[in-house]
Coordinates of C-alpha atoms and ligand atoms in Angstrom, one line a residue:
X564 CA 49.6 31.9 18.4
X565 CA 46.0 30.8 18.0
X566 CA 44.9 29.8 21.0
X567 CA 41.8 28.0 20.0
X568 CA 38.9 29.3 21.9
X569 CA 36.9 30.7 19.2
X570 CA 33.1 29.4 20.3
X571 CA 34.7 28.3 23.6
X572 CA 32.0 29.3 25.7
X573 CA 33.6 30.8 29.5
X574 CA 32.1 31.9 32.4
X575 CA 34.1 34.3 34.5
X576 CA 33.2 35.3 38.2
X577 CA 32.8 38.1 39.9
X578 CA 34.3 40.4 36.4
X579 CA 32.4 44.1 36.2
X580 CA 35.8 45.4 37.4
X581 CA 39.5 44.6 37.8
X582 CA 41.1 41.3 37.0
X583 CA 38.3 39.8 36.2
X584 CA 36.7 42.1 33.8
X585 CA 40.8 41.8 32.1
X586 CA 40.3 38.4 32.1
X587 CA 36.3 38.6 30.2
X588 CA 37.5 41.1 28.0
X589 CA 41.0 38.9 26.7
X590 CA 38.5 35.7 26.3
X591 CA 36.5 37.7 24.6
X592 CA 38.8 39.0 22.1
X593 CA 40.2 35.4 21.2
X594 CA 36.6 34.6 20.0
X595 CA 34.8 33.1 23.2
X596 CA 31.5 33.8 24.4
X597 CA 31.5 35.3 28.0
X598 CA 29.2 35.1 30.8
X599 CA 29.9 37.6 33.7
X600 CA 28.3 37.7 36.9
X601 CA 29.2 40.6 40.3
X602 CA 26.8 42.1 42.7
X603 CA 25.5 44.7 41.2
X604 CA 23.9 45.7 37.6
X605 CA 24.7 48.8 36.3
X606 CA 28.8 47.8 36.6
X607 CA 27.5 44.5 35.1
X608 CA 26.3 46.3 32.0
X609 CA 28.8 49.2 31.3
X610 CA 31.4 46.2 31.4
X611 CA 29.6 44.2 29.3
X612 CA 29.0 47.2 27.0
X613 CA 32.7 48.0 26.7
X614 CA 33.6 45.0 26.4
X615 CA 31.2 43.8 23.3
X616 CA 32.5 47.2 21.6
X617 CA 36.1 46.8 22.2
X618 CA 35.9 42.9 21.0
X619 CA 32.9 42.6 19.0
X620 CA 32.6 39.7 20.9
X621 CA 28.8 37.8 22.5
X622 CA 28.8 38.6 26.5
X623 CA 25.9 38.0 28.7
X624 CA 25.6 39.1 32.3
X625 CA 23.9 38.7 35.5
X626 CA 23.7 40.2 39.0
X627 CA 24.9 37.3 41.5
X628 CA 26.7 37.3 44.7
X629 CA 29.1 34.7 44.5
X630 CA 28.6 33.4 48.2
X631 CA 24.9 32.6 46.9
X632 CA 24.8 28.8 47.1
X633 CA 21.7 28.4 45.3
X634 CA 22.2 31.6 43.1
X635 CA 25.5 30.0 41.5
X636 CA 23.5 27.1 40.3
X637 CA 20.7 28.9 38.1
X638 CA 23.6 31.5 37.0
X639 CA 25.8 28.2 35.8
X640 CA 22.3 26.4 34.1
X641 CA 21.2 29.8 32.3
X642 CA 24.7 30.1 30.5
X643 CA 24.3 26.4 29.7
X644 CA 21.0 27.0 28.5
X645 CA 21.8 30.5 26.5
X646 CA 25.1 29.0 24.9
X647 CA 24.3 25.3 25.0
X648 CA 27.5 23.9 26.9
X649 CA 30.0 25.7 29.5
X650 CA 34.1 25.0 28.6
X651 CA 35.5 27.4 30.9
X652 CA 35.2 28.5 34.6
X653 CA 37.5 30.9 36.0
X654 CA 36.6 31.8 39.7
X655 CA 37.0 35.2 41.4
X656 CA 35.4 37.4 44.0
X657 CA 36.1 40.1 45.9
X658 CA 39.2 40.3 48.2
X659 CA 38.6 39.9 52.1
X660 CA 38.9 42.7 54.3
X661 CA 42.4 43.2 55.1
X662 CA 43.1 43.2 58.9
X663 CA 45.4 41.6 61.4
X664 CA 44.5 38.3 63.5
X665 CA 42.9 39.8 66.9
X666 CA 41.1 42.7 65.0
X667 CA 39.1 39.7 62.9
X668 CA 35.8 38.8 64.3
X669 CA 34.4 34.8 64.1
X670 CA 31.7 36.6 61.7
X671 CA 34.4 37.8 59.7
X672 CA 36.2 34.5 59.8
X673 CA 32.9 33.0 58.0
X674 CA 32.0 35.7 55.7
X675 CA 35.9 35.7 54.4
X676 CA 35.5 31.3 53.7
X677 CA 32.6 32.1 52.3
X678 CA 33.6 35.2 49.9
X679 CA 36.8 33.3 49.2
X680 CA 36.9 29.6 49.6
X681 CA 33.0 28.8 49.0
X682 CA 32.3 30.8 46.3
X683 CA 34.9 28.6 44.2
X684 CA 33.6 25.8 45.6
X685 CA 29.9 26.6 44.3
X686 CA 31.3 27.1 40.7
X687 CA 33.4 24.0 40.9
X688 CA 30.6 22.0 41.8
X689 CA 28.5 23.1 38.9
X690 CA 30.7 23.3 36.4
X691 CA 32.8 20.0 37.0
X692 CA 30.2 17.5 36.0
X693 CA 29.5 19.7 32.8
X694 CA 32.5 19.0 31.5
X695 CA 32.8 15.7 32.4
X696 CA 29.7 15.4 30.2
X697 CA 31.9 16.8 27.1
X698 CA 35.4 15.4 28.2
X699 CA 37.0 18.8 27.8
X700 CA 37.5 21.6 30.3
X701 CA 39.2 24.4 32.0
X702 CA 38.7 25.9 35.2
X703 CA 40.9 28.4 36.9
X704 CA 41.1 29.4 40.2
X705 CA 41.7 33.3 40.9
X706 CA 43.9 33.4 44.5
X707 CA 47.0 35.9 45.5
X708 CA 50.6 36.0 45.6
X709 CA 49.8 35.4 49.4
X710 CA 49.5 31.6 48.9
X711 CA 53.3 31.6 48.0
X712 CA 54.2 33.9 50.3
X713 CA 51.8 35.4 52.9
X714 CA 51.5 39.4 53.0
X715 CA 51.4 41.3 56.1
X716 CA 48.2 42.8 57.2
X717 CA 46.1 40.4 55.1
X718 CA 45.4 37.5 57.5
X719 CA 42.0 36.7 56.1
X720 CA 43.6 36.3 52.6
X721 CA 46.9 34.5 53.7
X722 CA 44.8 32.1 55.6
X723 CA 41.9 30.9 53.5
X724 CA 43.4 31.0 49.6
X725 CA 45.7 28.5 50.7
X726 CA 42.8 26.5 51.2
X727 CA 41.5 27.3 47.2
X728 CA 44.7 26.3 46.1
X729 CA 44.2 22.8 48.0
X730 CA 40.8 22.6 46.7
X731 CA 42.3 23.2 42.8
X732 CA 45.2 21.2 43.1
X733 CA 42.9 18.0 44.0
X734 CA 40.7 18.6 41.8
X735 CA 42.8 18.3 39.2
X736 CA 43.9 15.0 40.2
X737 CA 40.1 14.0 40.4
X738 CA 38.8 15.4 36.8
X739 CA 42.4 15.0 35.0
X740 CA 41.6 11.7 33.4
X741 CA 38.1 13.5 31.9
X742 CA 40.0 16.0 29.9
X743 CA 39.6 18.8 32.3
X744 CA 42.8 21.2 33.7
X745 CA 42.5 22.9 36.9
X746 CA 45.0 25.2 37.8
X747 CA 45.3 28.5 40.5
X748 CA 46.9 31.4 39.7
X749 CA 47.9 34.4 41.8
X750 CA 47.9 38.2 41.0
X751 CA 50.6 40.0 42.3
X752 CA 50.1 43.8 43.0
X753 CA 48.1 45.0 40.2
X754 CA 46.7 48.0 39.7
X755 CA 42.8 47.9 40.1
X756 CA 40.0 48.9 42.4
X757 CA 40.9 46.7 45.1
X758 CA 44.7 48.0 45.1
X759 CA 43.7 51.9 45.3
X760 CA 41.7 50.6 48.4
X761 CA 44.3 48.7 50.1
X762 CA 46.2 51.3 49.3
X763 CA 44.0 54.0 50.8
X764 CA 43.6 52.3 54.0
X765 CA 47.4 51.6 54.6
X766 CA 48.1 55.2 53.7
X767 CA 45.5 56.5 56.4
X768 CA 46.7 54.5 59.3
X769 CA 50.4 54.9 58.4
X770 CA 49.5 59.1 58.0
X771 CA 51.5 58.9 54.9
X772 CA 50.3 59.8 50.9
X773 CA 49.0 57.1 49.5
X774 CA 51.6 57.6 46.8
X775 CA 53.9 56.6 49.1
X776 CA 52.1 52.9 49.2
X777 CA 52.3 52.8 45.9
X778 CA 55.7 53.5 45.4
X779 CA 56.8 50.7 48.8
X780 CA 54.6 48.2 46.6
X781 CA 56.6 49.0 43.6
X782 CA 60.0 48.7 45.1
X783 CA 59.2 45.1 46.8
X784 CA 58.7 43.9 42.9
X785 CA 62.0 42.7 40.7
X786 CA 60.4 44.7 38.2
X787 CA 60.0 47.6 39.5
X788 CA 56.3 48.6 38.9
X789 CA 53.0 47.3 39.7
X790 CA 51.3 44.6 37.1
X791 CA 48.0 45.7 34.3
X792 CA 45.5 43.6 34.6
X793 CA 46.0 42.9 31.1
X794 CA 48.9 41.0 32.1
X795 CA 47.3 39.0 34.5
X796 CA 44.4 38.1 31.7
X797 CA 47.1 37.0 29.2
X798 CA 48.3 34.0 31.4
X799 CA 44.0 33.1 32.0
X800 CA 43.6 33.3 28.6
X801 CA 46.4 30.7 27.8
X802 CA 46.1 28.6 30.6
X803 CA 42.1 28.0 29.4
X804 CA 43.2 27.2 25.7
X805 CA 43.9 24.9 23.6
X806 CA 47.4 25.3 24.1
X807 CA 47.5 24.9 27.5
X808 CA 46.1 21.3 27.4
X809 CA 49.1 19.8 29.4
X810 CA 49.4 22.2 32.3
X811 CA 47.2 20.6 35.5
X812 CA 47.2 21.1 38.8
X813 CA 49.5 24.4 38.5
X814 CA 50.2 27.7 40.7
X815 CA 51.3 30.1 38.9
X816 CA 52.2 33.5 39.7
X817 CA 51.5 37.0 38.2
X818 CA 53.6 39.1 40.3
X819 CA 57.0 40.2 38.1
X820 CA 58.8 38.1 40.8
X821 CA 57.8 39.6 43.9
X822 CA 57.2 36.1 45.8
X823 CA 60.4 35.0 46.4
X824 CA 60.0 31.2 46.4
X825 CA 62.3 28.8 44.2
X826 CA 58.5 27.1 42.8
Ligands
NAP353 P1 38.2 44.8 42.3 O1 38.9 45.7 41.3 O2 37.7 45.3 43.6 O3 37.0 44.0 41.5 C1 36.3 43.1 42.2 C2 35.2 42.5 41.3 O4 34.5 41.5 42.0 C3 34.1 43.6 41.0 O5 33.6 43.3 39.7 C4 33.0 43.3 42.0 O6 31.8 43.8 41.6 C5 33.1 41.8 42.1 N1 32.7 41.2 43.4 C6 33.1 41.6 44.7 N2 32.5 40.8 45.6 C7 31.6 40.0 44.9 C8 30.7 39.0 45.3 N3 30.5 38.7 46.6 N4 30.0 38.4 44.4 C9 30.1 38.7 43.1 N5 31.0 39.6 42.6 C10 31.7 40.3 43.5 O7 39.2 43.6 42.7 P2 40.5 42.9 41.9 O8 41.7 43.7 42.2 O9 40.0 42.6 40.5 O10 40.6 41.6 42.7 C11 40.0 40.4 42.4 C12 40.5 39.3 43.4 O11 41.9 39.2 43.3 C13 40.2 39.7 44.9 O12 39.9 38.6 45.6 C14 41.5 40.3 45.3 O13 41.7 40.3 46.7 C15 42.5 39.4 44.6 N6 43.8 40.0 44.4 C16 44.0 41.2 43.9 C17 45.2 41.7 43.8 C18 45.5 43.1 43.2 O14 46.6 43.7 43.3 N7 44.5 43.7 42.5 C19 46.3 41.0 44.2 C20 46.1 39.8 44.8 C21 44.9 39.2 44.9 P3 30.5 44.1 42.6 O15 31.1 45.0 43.6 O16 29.5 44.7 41.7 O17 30.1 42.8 43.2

């Protein structure tokens, strides 16, 4: 299927590592050229390395912390600027710190809207009225399983993607009529940085291998076994195409079926 997004030009947040470097490097390979942004350098430019010699494929990179209200801006207007027009947002940061309700702190309450909830926010915002301009436009919104069904121990998360998916599912009533789709979609357990460190820290307090995490994860999933990231990035990669052009205003999950929801 040719999903049309040669020349597309994407920006994808928070992607050195994990789902969203699966999701930069699947763009990538259809033909689009990628601009990735995390904290810190050097993972910026091994991923962008890898991922230019695995797709032959343009991607550009800078060092930005998504809760940077005025960093997102410049990052959004130099990708305009370097590829002359931005098609495709997906939003993504890094997951907030997994703890029950009286261990979180007010400060921690803040930092986790800001990490999760503002971050979008700041894309959206910038990205929105570019492709208003152009009458064509995806953005994606990166959340959890735990908007359709909230997963013990991770209050912060349960709590405050709800509140992306809100924020996606009206914007996609606001900017449907300019050719733009916004829709959310929510990894299930897949295997990546973030897991092996969720999976660490239940291990330790529950005095059990972390193998054993690992395999509770897997038997929670109708499938058996816990997702590749690559199969996370092949749902991104069609909901941001060509092909996609009629879904809006969707949650969809990547999870082989562990939410157990009807929708
Ligand atoms: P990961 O492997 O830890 O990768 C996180 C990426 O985000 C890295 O590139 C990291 O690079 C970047 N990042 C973190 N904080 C950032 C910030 N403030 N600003 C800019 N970049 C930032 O995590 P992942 O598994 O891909 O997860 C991505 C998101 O999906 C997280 O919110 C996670 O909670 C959620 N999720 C994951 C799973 C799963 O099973 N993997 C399931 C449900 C939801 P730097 O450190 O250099 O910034």
């Amino acid at each position: 299927m040719d999903l049309g997004l040669k020349g597309r030009v994407a920006i994808v947040a928070a992607a050195s590592k994990g789902l969203g470097r699966a999701v930069a490097t699947e763009l990538a390979r259809e033909g689009a050229q990628v601009a990735i942004c995390a904290r810190h350098a050097e993972g910026l430019e091994r991923a962008a390395s890898e991922i230019r010699k695995a797709t032959g494929s343009e991607i550009c990179w800078q060092a930005l912390d998504v809760t940077d209200a005025s960093g997102v801006p410049k990052f959004v207007d130099a990708v305009e600027k370097r590829y002359g027009r931005v098609d495709i947002c997906v939003t993504n940061a890094g997951g907030p710190p997994a703890k029950t309700f009286l261990e979180i702190s007010p400060e921690e309450w803040r930092a986790a809207v800001d990490l999760t909830l503002l971050s979008a926010v700041y894309f959206a915002r910038e990205v929105l009225p570019r492709m208003r301009k152009n009458q064509w436009g995806r953005l994606v919104t990166i959340t959890s399983m735990s908007v359709k069904q909230p997963v013990d121990g991770l209050l912060l998360s349960n709590s405050i993607r709800a509140a992306v998916t809100g924020l996606a599912r009206t914007l996609a009533n606001e900017f449907g009529a300019d050719g733009i789709t916004v829709n959310n979609v929510c990894p299930g357990y897949t295997l990546t940085e973030r897991l092996d460190e969720l999976a660490e820290q239940q291990a330790k307090s529950a005095g059990i291998p972390r193998e054993k995490i690992f395999e509770r994860w897997s038997s929670q999933v109708p499938l058996r076994r816990l997702a590749k990231p690559e199969e996370f990035a092949a749902l991104v990669a069609f909901l941001v195409s060509e092909r996609a052009s009629y879904i809006n205003g969707a949650t969809i999950a990547v999870d082989g079926g562990w939410t157990r929801s009807l929708l």
